[in-house]
Short mmCIF file of C-alpha atoms in Angstrom, two decimals:
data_model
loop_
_atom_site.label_atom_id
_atom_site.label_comp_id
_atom_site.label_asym_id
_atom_site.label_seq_id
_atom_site.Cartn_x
_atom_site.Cartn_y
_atom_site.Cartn_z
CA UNK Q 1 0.00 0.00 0.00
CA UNK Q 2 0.97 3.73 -0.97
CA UNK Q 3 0.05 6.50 1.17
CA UNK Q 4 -0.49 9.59 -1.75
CA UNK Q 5 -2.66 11.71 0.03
CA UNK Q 6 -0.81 14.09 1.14
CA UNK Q 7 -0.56 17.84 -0.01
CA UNK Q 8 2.75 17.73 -0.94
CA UNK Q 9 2.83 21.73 0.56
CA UNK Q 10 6.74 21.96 1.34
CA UNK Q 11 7.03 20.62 -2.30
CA UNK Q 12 5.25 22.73 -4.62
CA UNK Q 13 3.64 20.03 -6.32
CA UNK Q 14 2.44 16.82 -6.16
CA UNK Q 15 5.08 15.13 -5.46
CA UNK Q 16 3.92 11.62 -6.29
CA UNK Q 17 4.98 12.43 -10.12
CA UNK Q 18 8.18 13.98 -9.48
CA UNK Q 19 10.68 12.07 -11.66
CA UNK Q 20 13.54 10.03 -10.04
CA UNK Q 21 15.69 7.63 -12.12
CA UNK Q 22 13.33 7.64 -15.17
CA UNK Q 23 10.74 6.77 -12.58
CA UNK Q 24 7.46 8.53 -11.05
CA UNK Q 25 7.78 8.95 -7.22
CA UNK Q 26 4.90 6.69 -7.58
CA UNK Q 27 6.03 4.44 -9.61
CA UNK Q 28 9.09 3.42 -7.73
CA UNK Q 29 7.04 3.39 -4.34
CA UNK Q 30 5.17 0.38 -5.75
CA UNK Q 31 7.62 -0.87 -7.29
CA UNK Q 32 9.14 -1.51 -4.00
CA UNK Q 33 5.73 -2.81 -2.63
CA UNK Q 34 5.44 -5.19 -5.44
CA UNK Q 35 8.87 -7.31 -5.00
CA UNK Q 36 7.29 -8.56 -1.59
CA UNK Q 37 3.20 -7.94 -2.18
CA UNK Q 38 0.46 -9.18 -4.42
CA UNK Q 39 -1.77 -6.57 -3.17
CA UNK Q 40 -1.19 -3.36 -4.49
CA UNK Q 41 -3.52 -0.29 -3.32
CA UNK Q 42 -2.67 3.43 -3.78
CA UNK Q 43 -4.43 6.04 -1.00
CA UNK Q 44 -5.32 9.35 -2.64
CA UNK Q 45 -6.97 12.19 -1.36
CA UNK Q 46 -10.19 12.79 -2.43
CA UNK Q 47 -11.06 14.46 -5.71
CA UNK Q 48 -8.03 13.17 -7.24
CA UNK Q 49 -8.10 11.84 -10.40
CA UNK Q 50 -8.03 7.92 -9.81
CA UNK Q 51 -6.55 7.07 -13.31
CA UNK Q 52 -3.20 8.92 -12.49
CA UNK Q 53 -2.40 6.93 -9.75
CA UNK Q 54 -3.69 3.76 -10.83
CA UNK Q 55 0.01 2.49 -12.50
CA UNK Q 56 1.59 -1.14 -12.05
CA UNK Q 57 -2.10 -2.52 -11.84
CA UNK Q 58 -3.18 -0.82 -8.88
CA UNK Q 59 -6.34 -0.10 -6.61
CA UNK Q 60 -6.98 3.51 -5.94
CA UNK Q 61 -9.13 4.40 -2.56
CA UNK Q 62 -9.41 7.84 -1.24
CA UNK Q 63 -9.04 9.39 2.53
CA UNK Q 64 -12.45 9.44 3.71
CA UNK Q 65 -11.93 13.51 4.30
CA UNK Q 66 -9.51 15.15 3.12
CA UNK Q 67 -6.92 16.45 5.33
CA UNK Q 68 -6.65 13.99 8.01
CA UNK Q 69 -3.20 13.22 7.79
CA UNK Q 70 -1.78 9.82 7.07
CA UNK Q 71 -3.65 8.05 9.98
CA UNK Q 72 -6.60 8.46 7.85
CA UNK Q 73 -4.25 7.34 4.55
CA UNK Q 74 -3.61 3.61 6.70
CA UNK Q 75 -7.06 3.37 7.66
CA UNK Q 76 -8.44 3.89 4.14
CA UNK Q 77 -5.77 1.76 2.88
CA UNK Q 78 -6.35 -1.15 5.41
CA UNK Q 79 -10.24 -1.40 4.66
CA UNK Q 80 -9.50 -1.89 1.08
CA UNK Q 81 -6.48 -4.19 1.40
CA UNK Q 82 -7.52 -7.87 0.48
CA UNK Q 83 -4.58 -9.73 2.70
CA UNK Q 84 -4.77 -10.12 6.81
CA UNK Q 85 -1.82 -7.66 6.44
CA UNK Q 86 -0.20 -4.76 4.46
CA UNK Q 87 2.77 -3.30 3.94
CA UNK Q 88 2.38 0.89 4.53
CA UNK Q 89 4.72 3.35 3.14
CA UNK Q 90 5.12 6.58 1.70
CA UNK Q 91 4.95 7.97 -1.90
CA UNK Q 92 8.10 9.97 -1.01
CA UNK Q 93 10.79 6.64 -0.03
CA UNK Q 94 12.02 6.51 -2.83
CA UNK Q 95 15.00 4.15 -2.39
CA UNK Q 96 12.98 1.29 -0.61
CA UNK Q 97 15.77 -1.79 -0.77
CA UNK Q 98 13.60 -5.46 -0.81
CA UNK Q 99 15.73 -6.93 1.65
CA UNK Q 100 14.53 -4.10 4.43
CA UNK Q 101 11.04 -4.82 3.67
CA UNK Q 102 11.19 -8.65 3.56
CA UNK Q 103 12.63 -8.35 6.89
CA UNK Q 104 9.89 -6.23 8.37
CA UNK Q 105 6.88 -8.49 6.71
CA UNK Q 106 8.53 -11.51 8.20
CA UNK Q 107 8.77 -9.75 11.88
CA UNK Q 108 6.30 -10.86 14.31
CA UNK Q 109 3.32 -12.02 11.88
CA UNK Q 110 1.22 -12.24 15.25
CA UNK Q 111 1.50 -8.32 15.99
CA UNK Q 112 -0.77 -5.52 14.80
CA UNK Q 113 1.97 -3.46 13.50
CA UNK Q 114 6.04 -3.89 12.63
CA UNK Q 115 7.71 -0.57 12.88
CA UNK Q 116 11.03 0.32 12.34
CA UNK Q 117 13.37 2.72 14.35
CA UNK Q 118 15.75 4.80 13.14
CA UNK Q 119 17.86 7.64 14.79
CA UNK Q 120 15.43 6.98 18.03
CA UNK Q 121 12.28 7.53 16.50
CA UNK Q 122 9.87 5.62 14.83
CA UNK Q 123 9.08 4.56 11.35
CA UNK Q 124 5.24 4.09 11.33
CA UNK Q 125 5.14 5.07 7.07
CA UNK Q 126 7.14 2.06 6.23
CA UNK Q 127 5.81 -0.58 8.46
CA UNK Q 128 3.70 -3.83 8.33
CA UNK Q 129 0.09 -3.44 10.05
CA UNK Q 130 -2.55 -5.82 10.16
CA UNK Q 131 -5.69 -4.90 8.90
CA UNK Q 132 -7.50 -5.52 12.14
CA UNK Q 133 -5.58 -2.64 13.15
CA UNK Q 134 -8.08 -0.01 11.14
CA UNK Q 135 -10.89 0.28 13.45
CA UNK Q 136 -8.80 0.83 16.57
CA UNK Q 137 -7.33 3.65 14.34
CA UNK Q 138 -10.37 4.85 12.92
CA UNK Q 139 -11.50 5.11 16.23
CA UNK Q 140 -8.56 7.40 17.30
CA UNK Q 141 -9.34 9.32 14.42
CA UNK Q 142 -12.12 10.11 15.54
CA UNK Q 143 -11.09 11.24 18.91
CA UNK Q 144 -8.89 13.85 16.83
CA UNK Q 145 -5.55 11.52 17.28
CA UNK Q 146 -3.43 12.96 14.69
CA UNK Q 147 0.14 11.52 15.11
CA UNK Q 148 0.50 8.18 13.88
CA UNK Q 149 2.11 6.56 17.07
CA UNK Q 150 -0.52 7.47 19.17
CA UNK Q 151 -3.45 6.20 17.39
CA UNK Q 152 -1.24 2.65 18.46
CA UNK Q 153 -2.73 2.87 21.69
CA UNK Q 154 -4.19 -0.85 22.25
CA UNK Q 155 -2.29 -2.42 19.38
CA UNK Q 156 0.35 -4.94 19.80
CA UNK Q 157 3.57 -2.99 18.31
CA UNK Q 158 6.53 -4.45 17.20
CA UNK Q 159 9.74 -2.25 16.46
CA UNK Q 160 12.59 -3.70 14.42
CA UNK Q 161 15.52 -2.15 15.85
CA UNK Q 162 18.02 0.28 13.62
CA UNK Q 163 20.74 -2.27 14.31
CA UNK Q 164 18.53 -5.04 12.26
CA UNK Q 165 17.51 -2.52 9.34
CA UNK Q 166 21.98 -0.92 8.66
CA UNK Q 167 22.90 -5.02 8.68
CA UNK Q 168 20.74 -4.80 5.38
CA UNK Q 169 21.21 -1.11 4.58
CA UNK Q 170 24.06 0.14 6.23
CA UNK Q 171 22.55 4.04 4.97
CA UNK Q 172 19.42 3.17 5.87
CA UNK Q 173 18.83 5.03 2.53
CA UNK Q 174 15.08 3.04 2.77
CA UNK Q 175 14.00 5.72 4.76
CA UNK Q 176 14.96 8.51 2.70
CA UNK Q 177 12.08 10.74 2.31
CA UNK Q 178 11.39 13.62 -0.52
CA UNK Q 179 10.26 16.62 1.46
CA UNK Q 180 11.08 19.35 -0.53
CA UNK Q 181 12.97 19.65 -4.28
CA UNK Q 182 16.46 19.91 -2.92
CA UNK Q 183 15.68 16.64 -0.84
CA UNK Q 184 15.04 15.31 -4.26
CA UNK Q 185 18.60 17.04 -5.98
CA UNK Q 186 20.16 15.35 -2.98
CA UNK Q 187 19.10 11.69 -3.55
CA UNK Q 188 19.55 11.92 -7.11
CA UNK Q 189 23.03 13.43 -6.06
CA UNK Q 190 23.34 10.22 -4.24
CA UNK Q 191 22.16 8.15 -6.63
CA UNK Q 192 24.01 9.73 -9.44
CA UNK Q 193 21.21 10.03 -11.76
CA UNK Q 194 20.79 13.57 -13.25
CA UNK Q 195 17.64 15.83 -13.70
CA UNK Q 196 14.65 14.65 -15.21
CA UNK Q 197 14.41 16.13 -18.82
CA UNK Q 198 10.82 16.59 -18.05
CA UNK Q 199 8.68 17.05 -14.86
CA UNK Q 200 10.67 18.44 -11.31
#
């Protein structure tokens, strides 16, 4: 699953078709969902065009409302998923390695959700939830529970710990995240791929 609903604001523009490697931001988000998922759904927000995000054979939902935030992204997502669990991440991880997500969908089947950590905090937009797990969020989200982490109250979390995720990516460059454009510049600095002739 691919959270897309967000506004992109510190961007500029929807950042879902920013180019990266010949790829859509999009595009290489599933991409990385697909090599260890049969189930691919794509979260908009509401009123966007469903066709534009429906690539690699995907399902498009929409946030109930726009402007939740992502809880309401994982909550949409997990009602349409069609598996006892799903893999969550972002539209903007762009370098998700296969290895790092094997390792998270074979952590602790039994739990509602498998989170990494990184630097000390958690990693709730690449993570593993089962889809029991989206009414106990819904129902956060309804008590106005914003921040992803908190609407885990009652869940059974598991974190993987940092140590687990560098033996596979010693960069931990799966939890590089597009934010702005010259978060973008800087990965495909990193990357050593150039500007897109087209697109941002």
């Amino acid at each position: 699953m691919v959270l897309a609903g967000g506004r992109s604001s510190r961007f500029g523009t929807d950042k879902a078709f920013a180019r990266l490697g010949g790829c859509t931001l999009l595009e290489r988000a599933l991409a990385g969902v697909a090599a260890v998922c049969d189930d691919l759904v794509v979260v908009a927000a509401p009123g966007k065009d469903e066709a534009s995000y429906a690539v690699a054979g995907a399902r498009v939902t929409h946030d109930a409302v726009e402007g939740q935030g992502p809880v309401a992204g994982i909550v949409a997502g997990l009602r349409a998923a069609r598996r006892s669990r799903a893999l969550v991440v972002a539209v903007d991880m762009p370098c998700l390695r296969e290895d790092v997500l094997r390792l998270l969908a074979a952590a602790a089947p039994e739990a509602d959700v498998v989170a990494p950590v990184v630097d000390g905090r958690p990693e709730p937009l690449c993570a593993v939830y089962a889809t029991r797990a989206a009414e106990p969020m819904a129902e956060a989200l309804a008590r106005d529970v914003r921040k992803i982490t908190d609407a885990f109250a009652g869940l059974t979390v598991r974190w993987v710990e940092e140590s687990a995720l560098r033996a596979l990516d010693p960069e931990l460059r799966s939890f590089w995240n597009v934010n702005r454009p010259d978060d973008l510049a800087r990965i495909r600095g990193a990357l050593g791929v150039g500007k897109e002739p087209s697109g941002t």
